[in-house]
Coordinates of C-alpha atoms and ligand atoms in Angstrom, one line a residue:
M1 CA -25.6 12.2 -11.1
K2 CA -26.3 16.0 -10.3
V3 CA -26.6 16.3 -6.4
L4 CA -26.7 20.3 -4.8
V5 CA -24.5 20.6 -1.9
I6 CA -26.4 22.3 1.2
N7 CA -24.1 23.5 4.1
A8 CA -26.6 25.9 6.0
G9 CA -25.5 28.2 8.9
S10 CA -27.9 30.3 11.2
S11 CA -27.8 33.3 9.1
S12 CA -25.5 31.7 5.5
L13 CA -26.2 28.9 3.4
K14 CA -23.1 28.3 1.0
Y15 CA -24.5 25.0 -1.8
Q16 CA -22.3 23.6 -5.0
L17 CA -24.1 21.9 -7.8
I18 CA -21.3 18.8 -8.2
D19 CA -21.3 16.3 -11.3
V20 CA -20.6 13.5 -9.5
D21 CA -20.2 11.1 -13.2
N22 CA -16.9 13.3 -13.4
G23 CA -15.7 15.4 -10.3
D24 CA -16.6 18.9 -12.0
V25 CA -18.3 21.5 -10.2
I26 CA -20.9 22.9 -12.0
A27 CA -21.9 26.6 -10.0
K28 CA -21.7 27.7 -6.5
G29 CA -22.1 29.9 -4.1
L30 CA -22.9 31.6 -0.8
C31 CA -26.5 33.5 1.0
E32 CA -25.5 35.7 3.1
R33 CA -27.6 37.6 6.0
I34 CA -30.6 35.1 5.6
G35 CA -33.4 36.4 7.7
I36 CA -30.9 39.6 8.4
D37 CA -31.2 43.4 6.1
G38 CA -29.2 43.5 3.3
S39 CA -29.1 39.7 2.1
M40 CA -27.4 39.0 -0.6
L41 CA -27.3 35.8 -3.2
T42 CA -23.9 35.0 -5.3
Y43 CA -23.8 32.8 -8.0
K44 CA -20.9 32.0 -9.7
P45 CA -20.9 29.0 -12.9
T46 CA -17.9 27.3 -13.3
G47 CA -16.0 28.7 -16.3
G48 CA -18.9 31.8 -16.5
D49 CA -19.3 35.5 -14.4
K50 CA -19.7 35.6 -10.4
H51 CA -23.3 37.3 -10.4
E52 CA -24.7 39.1 -7.3
F53 CA -28.5 39.5 -6.2
K54 CA -29.4 41.3 -3.4
Q55 CA -32.9 40.4 -2.7
D56 CA -34.6 40.1 0.7
M57 CA -34.2 36.3 2.2
K58 CA -36.5 36.3 5.1
D59 CA -35.7 32.6 5.7
H60 CA -33.6 29.7 4.7
T61 CA -36.5 28.7 2.0
D62 CA -35.8 32.0 0.5
A63 CA -32.5 31.5 0.0
I64 CA -32.8 28.1 -1.0
R65 CA -35.6 29.0 -3.8
M66 CA -33.2 31.9 -4.9
V67 CA -30.4 29.3 -6.2
L68 CA -32.3 27.5 -7.5
D69 CA -34.1 30.4 -9.7
A70 CA -29.8 30.9 -10.2
L71 CA -29.2 27.9 -11.3
V72 CA -32.3 27.1 -13.9
D73 CA -32.3 30.1 -15.2
P74 CA -32.2 30.3 -18.6
A75 CA -29.4 33.6 -18.8
I76 CA -26.9 32.4 -16.2
G77 CA -28.0 28.8 -15.1
V78 CA -26.6 25.9 -15.3
V79 CA -29.5 23.0 -15.6
K80 CA -32.4 23.3 -17.9
S81 CA -35.3 22.5 -14.7
M82 CA -34.8 21.4 -11.5
D83 CA -35.3 17.7 -12.3
E84 CA -31.8 17.4 -13.5
I85 CA -30.8 18.0 -9.7
D86 CA -31.0 14.2 -8.6
A87 CA -30.3 14.9 -4.8
V88 CA -29.2 16.7 -2.6
G89 CA -26.1 16.5 0.0
H90 CA -26.8 18.3 3.5
R91 CA -24.1 18.7 5.8
I92 CA -24.9 18.6 9.7
V93 CA -22.8 19.4 12.1
H94 CA -23.2 17.0 14.9
G95 CA -24.8 13.3 14.8
G96 CA -23.9 11.7 18.2
E97 CA -22.8 8.0 18.7
K98 CA -26.0 7.6 16.1
F99 CA -24.4 8.3 13.2
A100 CA -21.4 6.4 12.0
K101 CA -22.2 7.3 8.2
S102 CA -24.1 9.8 6.5
A103 CA -27.6 8.2 5.7
L104 CA -30.8 9.6 3.7
I105 CA -32.8 11.9 5.4
T106 CA -36.1 10.6 7.0
D107 CA -38.2 12.1 9.4
E108 CA -36.8 9.9 12.1
L109 CA -33.7 11.3 11.2
I110 CA -34.9 14.6 11.4
E111 CA -35.7 14.4 14.8
T112 CA -32.6 12.7 15.7
V113 CA -30.8 15.6 14.7
K114 CA -32.9 17.6 16.6
E115 CA -32.8 16.4 19.6
L116 CA -29.2 16.2 19.1
S117 CA -29.2 19.7 19.1
T118 CA -28.7 20.1 22.7
L119 CA -24.8 19.1 21.7
A120 CA -24.3 22.1 18.9
P121 CA -27.0 24.3 19.7
L122 CA -26.0 26.8 16.9
H123 CA -25.5 24.2 14.2
N124 CA -27.8 21.8 14.2
P125 CA -31.2 23.9 14.4
A126 CA -29.2 25.7 11.0
N127 CA -28.9 22.8 9.1
L128 CA -32.4 22.0 10.2
M129 CA -33.2 24.8 8.3
G130 CA -31.5 23.9 4.8
I131 CA -33.1 21.0 5.3
D132 CA -36.3 21.7 5.6
A133 CA -36.6 24.5 2.9
C134 CA -34.9 21.9 0.6
R135 CA -38.1 19.3 1.5
A136 CA -40.3 22.2 1.1
I137 CA -39.5 23.2 -2.2
M138 CA -38.2 19.3 -4.0
P139 CA -40.6 16.9 -1.8
N140 CA -39.4 14.6 -3.9
T141 CA -35.6 14.7 -4.7
P142 CA -33.8 11.9 -2.2
M143 CA -31.5 14.2 0.3
V144 CA -28.9 12.8 2.6
A145 CA -26.9 13.8 5.8
V146 CA -24.0 14.7 6.2
F147 CA -22.4 14.7 9.1
D148 CA -19.0 15.9 10.3
T149 CA -19.0 14.5 13.2
A150 CA -19.5 10.3 11.7
F151 CA -15.9 9.7 10.8
H152 CA -14.7 9.8 14.3
Q153 CA -17.0 7.4 15.1
T154 CA -14.5 4.9 14.8
M155 CA -12.2 6.5 17.8
P156 CA -11.6 3.0 20.9
A157 CA -13.2 4.2 23.9
E158 CA -9.8 4.9 25.5
A159 CA -10.0 7.9 22.9
F160 CA -13.5 9.0 23.9
L161 CA -14.0 8.5 27.3
Y162 CA -13.1 12.1 29.6
G163 CA -12.1 10.9 33.1
L164 CA -15.8 11.6 34.0
P165 CA -17.6 9.6 36.4
Y166 CA -18.6 7.2 34.2
E167 CA -22.8 7.9 33.9
A168 CA -21.8 11.2 32.3
Y169 CA -21.1 9.3 29.7
T170 CA -24.0 6.8 29.8
E171 CA -26.5 9.0 30.9
L172 CA -25.5 12.7 29.6
M173 CA -23.8 12.3 26.4
V174 CA -20.4 13.4 27.9
R175 CA -17.4 12.3 25.2
R176 CA -15.0 13.1 22.8
Y177 CA -17.1 13.5 19.3
G178 CA -14.5 14.8 16.9
F179 CA -15.6 18.0 13.9
H180 CA -14.5 18.0 10.6
G181 CA -14.8 15.0 10.1
T182 CA -15.6 14.9 6.9
S183 CA -12.1 16.9 5.7
H184 CA -10.1 14.7 7.8
L185 CA -11.8 11.5 6.2
Y186 CA -11.3 13.7 2.6
V187 CA -7.3 14.9 3.0
S188 CA -6.0 11.3 4.9
G189 CA -7.6 8.9 2.1
R190 CA -6.1 11.5 -0.1
A191 CA -2.4 10.5 2.0
I192 CA -3.2 7.4 2.1
A193 CA -3.0 7.4 -1.6
K194 CA -0.6 8.9 -1.8
L195 CA 1.9 6.1 0.2
D196 CA 3.4 3.0 -0.8
K197 CA 1.8 0.7 1.8
P198 CA -1.2 -1.3 2.6
V199 CA -3.8 1.1 3.7
E200 CA -3.9 -0.7 6.9
E201 CA -0.4 -0.4 7.8
T202 CA -1.1 3.3 7.5
R203 CA -0.7 5.9 10.3
V204 CA -1.2 9.8 9.1
I205 CA -2.2 12.5 11.3
T206 CA -4.6 15.1 9.9
C207 CA -4.4 18.9 10.8
H208 CA -7.6 20.7 10.0
L209 CA -6.2 24.3 10.8
G210 CA -8.1 27.5 9.8
N211 CA -10.9 29.4 11.9
G212 CA -11.6 26.6 13.8
S213 CA -8.7 24.1 14.3
S214 CA -8.8 20.1 14.6
I215 CA -6.2 17.3 14.8
A216 CA -7.3 13.9 13.9
A217 CA -4.5 10.6 14.3
V218 CA -6.2 7.6 11.3
K219 CA -5.1 4.3 11.5
G220 CA -5.9 2.3 8.5
G221 CA -7.9 4.9 7.2
K222 CA -9.9 5.2 10.4
C223 CA -9.9 7.5 12.8
I224 CA -8.9 7.0 16.1
D225 CA -8.1 10.4 17.8
T226 CA -9.5 13.7 17.4
S227 CA -8.4 17.0 19.3
M228 CA -11.8 18.6 19.6
G229 CA -14.4 17.2 21.9
L230 CA -17.8 17.0 23.3
T231 CA -18.4 20.7 21.4
P232 CA -15.8 21.6 18.9
L233 CA -14.0 24.1 21.7
E234 CA -11.1 21.4 22.1
G235 CA -8.2 21.3 21.2
V236 CA -5.6 23.9 19.3
P237 CA -6.4 27.6 20.5
M238 CA -8.2 28.6 17.3
G239 CA -8.9 32.2 15.7
T240 CA -11.2 33.2 18.6
R241 CA -11.5 30.0 20.8
C242 CA -9.3 29.0 23.8
G243 CA -8.8 25.4 23.1
D244 CA -7.3 23.2 26.0
M245 CA -6.9 24.3 29.4
D246 CA -7.6 23.5 32.8
P247 CA -11.1 23.0 33.0
A248 CA -11.2 24.6 36.9
I249 CA -10.1 27.4 34.9
V250 CA -14.2 27.9 33.6
T251 CA -15.2 28.8 37.3
Y252 CA -12.3 30.3 38.2
L253 CA -13.1 33.3 35.3
M254 CA -16.7 33.0 36.8
D255 CA -16.2 34.5 40.0
K256 CA -13.4 36.5 38.9
L257 CA -15.2 38.0 36.0
N258 CA -18.6 38.4 37.6
L259 CA -19.6 35.8 34.1
D260 CA -23.0 33.8 34.4
R261 CA -22.6 30.1 31.8
K262 CA -23.1 32.8 28.8
G263 CA -21.0 34.9 29.5
V264 CA -17.7 32.2 30.1
D265 CA -19.2 30.4 27.0
T266 CA -18.7 34.3 25.5
Y267 CA -15.1 34.6 26.7
M268 CA -13.7 31.3 25.5
N269 CA -15.3 31.1 22.4
K270 CA -15.7 34.1 21.1
K271 CA -12.7 36.3 22.5
S272 CA -10.2 33.3 23.2
G273 CA -7.7 31.8 20.9
V274 CA -5.2 33.6 19.0
L275 CA -7.0 36.7 18.7
G276 CA -7.3 36.4 22.7
I277 CA -3.3 36.1 22.6
S278 CA -2.7 38.5 20.0
G279 CA -5.3 41.6 20.9
V280 CA -5.2 42.4 16.7
S281 CA -6.9 39.2 14.9
S282 CA -7.8 36.1 14.8
D283 CA -6.7 35.8 11.6
F284 CA -3.4 34.6 10.7
R285 CA -2.7 36.3 7.5
D286 CA -3.0 40.0 10.2
L287 CA -1.2 38.4 12.9
G288 CA 1.9 37.5 10.3
E289 CA 1.8 40.9 9.2
A290 CA 2.0 42.6 12.5
A291 CA 4.1 39.7 13.7
A292 CA 6.3 41.3 10.7
Q293 CA 5.9 44.4 11.7
G294 CA 7.1 43.1 15.4
N295 CA 4.3 43.0 17.0
E296 CA 5.7 41.1 20.1
R297 CA 1.9 39.4 20.7
A298 CA 1.4 38.5 17.6
Q299 CA 4.4 36.2 17.4
L300 CA 3.3 35.3 20.6
A301 CA 0.1 33.8 19.3
L302 CA 1.3 32.6 16.0
N303 CA 3.6 31.1 18.6
T304 CA 1.4 29.3 20.4
F305 CA -0.7 27.8 17.5
A306 CA 2.0 26.4 16.3
Y307 CA 3.9 25.2 19.2
K308 CA 0.3 23.7 21.0
V309 CA -0.1 21.6 17.0
K310 CA 3.5 20.4 17.6
K311 CA 2.9 18.6 20.7
Y312 CA -0.7 17.2 19.5
I313 CA 1.7 15.4 16.3
G314 CA 3.8 14.9 19.1
A315 CA 0.6 12.7 20.9
Y316 CA -0.7 11.8 17.5
A317 CA 2.7 9.5 16.7
A318 CA 2.3 8.0 20.1
A319 CA -1.0 6.8 19.8
L320 CA -0.8 6.1 16.4
G321 CA 3.3 3.9 16.9
G322 CA 4.7 6.3 14.0
V323 CA 3.9 8.1 11.8
D324 CA 4.3 7.6 7.7
A325 CA 1.9 11.0 6.8
I326 CA 1.8 14.5 8.5
V327 CA -1.7 16.7 6.2
F328 CA -1.5 20.5 6.0
T329 CA -5.5 21.2 5.2
A330 CA -7.8 23.9 5.3
G331 CA -7.6 27.9 4.7
V332 CA -4.2 27.9 7.8
G333 CA -2.7 25.2 6.5
E334 CA -3.3 25.7 2.7
N335 CA -1.8 28.5 2.6
D336 CA 0.3 30.0 5.7
R337 CA 4.1 28.4 5.0
N338 CA 5.6 30.4 8.1
I339 CA 2.7 28.1 10.2
R340 CA 3.7 25.2 7.9
E341 CA 7.7 26.2 9.0
A342 CA 7.6 26.1 12.3
I343 CA 4.7 23.1 13.1
A344 CA 6.8 21.1 11.1
G345 CA 10.6 22.0 10.6
E346 CA 11.1 20.9 14.3
L347 CA 10.4 17.8 14.1
G348 CA 13.7 15.8 13.1
Y349 CA 13.2 14.3 15.5
L350 CA 10.0 12.0 14.4
G351 CA 12.3 11.3 10.8
V352 CA 10.6 14.3 9.4
E353 CA 12.5 16.8 6.6
L354 CA 10.7 19.7 6.1
D355 CA 12.1 21.4 2.3
R356 CA 11.5 24.5 3.5
E357 CA 12.6 26.4 0.7
Y358 CA 10.0 24.5 -1.9
N359 CA 7.6 25.4 1.2
Q360 CA 8.0 29.0 1.0
N361 CA 7.4 28.1 -2.9
C362 CA 5.1 25.2 -3.6
P363 CA 2.0 25.9 -5.8
R364 CA -1.6 26.6 -4.0
G365 CA -4.8 25.2 -4.1
E366 CA -2.7 21.7 -5.6
E367 CA -1.9 18.5 -3.5
V368 CA 1.6 19.1 -2.6
E369 CA 4.3 17.2 -0.9
I370 CA 6.5 19.5 1.2
S371 CA 9.1 17.1 2.6
T372 CA 12.6 16.1 1.6
K373 CA 13.1 13.5 -0.7
E374 CA 15.2 11.7 2.2
S375 CA 11.9 12.3 4.4
R376 CA 11.2 9.5 7.1
V377 CA 8.0 10.1 7.3
K378 CA 5.8 12.0 4.5
V379 CA 4.2 15.9 5.6
F380 CA 1.4 17.4 2.4
V381 CA -0.5 19.9 1.5
I382 CA -3.7 19.1 0.5
P383 CA -6.7 21.4 -1.0
T384 CA -9.8 19.7 1.1
D385 CA -12.4 19.3 -0.5
E386 CA -16.1 18.8 1.9
E387 CA -18.5 19.4 -0.7
M388 CA -17.5 16.7 -2.8
V389 CA -17.3 14.1 0.2
I390 CA -20.5 14.9 0.7
A391 CA -21.7 14.5 -2.6
R392 CA -20.3 11.1 -3.3
D393 CA -21.5 10.0 0.0
T394 CA -25.7 11.4 -1.2
A395 CA -24.9 10.0 -4.5
A396 CA -24.2 6.3 -3.7
L397 CA -27.0 7.1 -0.7
A398 CA -29.6 8.1 -3.2
A399 CA -28.9 5.8 -6.3
K400 CA -30.0 3.0 -3.8
Ligands
ADP501 P1 -13.4 27.4 8.1 O1 -13.5 27.3 7.4 O2 -12.7 27.4 10.1 O3 -13.7 29.5 8.6 P2 -10.6 28.1 7.0 O4 -10.4 27.4 7.0 O5 -11.7 28.9 5.1 O6 -11.9 28.9 8.2 O7 -9.5 29.3 7.2 C1 -9.8 30.7 7.6 C2 -8.0 31.4 8.1 O8 -7.5 31.0 7.4 C3 -8.8 32.5 7.1 O9 -9.2 32.7 9.2 C4 -6.9 32.8 7.7 O10 -7.2 32.8 9.0 C5 -6.6 31.5 6.6 N1 -5.8 32.0 5.9 C6 -6.6 32.5 4.6 N2 -5.5 32.8 3.9 C7 -4.2 32.9 4.1 C8 -3.0 33.4 4.2 N3 -2.9 33.5 2.6 N4 -1.9 33.4 4.9 C9 -2.3 32.9 6.1 N5 -3.3 32.3 6.8 C10 -4.8 32.7 5.4

């Protein structure tokens, strides 16, 4: 079965065509600057050359149309007609408490996702634009929604509740939801398969460290806690997001800097994190280079990030009652060897023994074990593959 996976943002749209039967990515690419001057489609069939098409895309429907045109193009395409695309899987950021699993897209589902936009005002409306565009062009193709929050719905109340009046939860939907669920699901599943233990007994901590970062505690294959909260702002400091802090800081900053709601939101979401601490960049490559050249604030940003991740690992080891494996994934987790060392090199008390040399020299883009043979807790680097999870869920639901 061939599944088109769509990850629609407000002005961008990533896509992959996946053959679910053999796990092959047939083609993939990206539409950028949708609705803005200078829109561009990149398209790369597996094993072929990458193509760039600069053409106006006034909305997501234009973008999807261009993607489909490239996929069926007689010269560079990978399918003969649109009919060969059996189903479309859409990534949706917020599924609230309504969706603990992926679901077939219906009018009712779309209404619910719209209602949940209050919890994810930047993401859900953009995701819906992707759905609307596909439904308009491919009205007879089954479509599935895969939610970033779904994997975390197994969290117990003591993990998802905040210390606020209970009515904030029951009446206003204020609780921890967690994000990056598809990634945590995928990498924890891969790690569990490598452990010599029945699934029910496994305790895994997954560290999705990218531009946005979150940590999850996974017991017996189910999420029991995660660092992101009502929104993706909570947890460790990220590229530009502040992560955990005293909530009183919000009103303090509003007073001192004369910020309104939007102003303080921008301050915490766009100007904070490792960018805010370093004053250099949100990108860990830039920070590593600056730190190597003696930039103390860049080093401080990296140290702060590693310290907070380490603290979460300790907290989740407590929540899990021990830990069998720690997984690093996403842009930073998969690539930044020094950050991995700064985190996993200091967890000896937990029974983690990092193979420092191998961590520095292991191949990129592969699943590797960076702990020593003797280490009681295994440490893995596992490249995440959210698209594959979306494609598989989509195929399974569309087949019904
Ligand atoms: P997201 O999906 O959240 O946008 P990614 O998981 O793609 O982010 O991670 C992007 C981040 O990964 C970049 O901002 C950069 O900091 C980091 N990164 C990518 N490659 C490297 C590298 N070779 N060394 C260090 N950091 C890297």
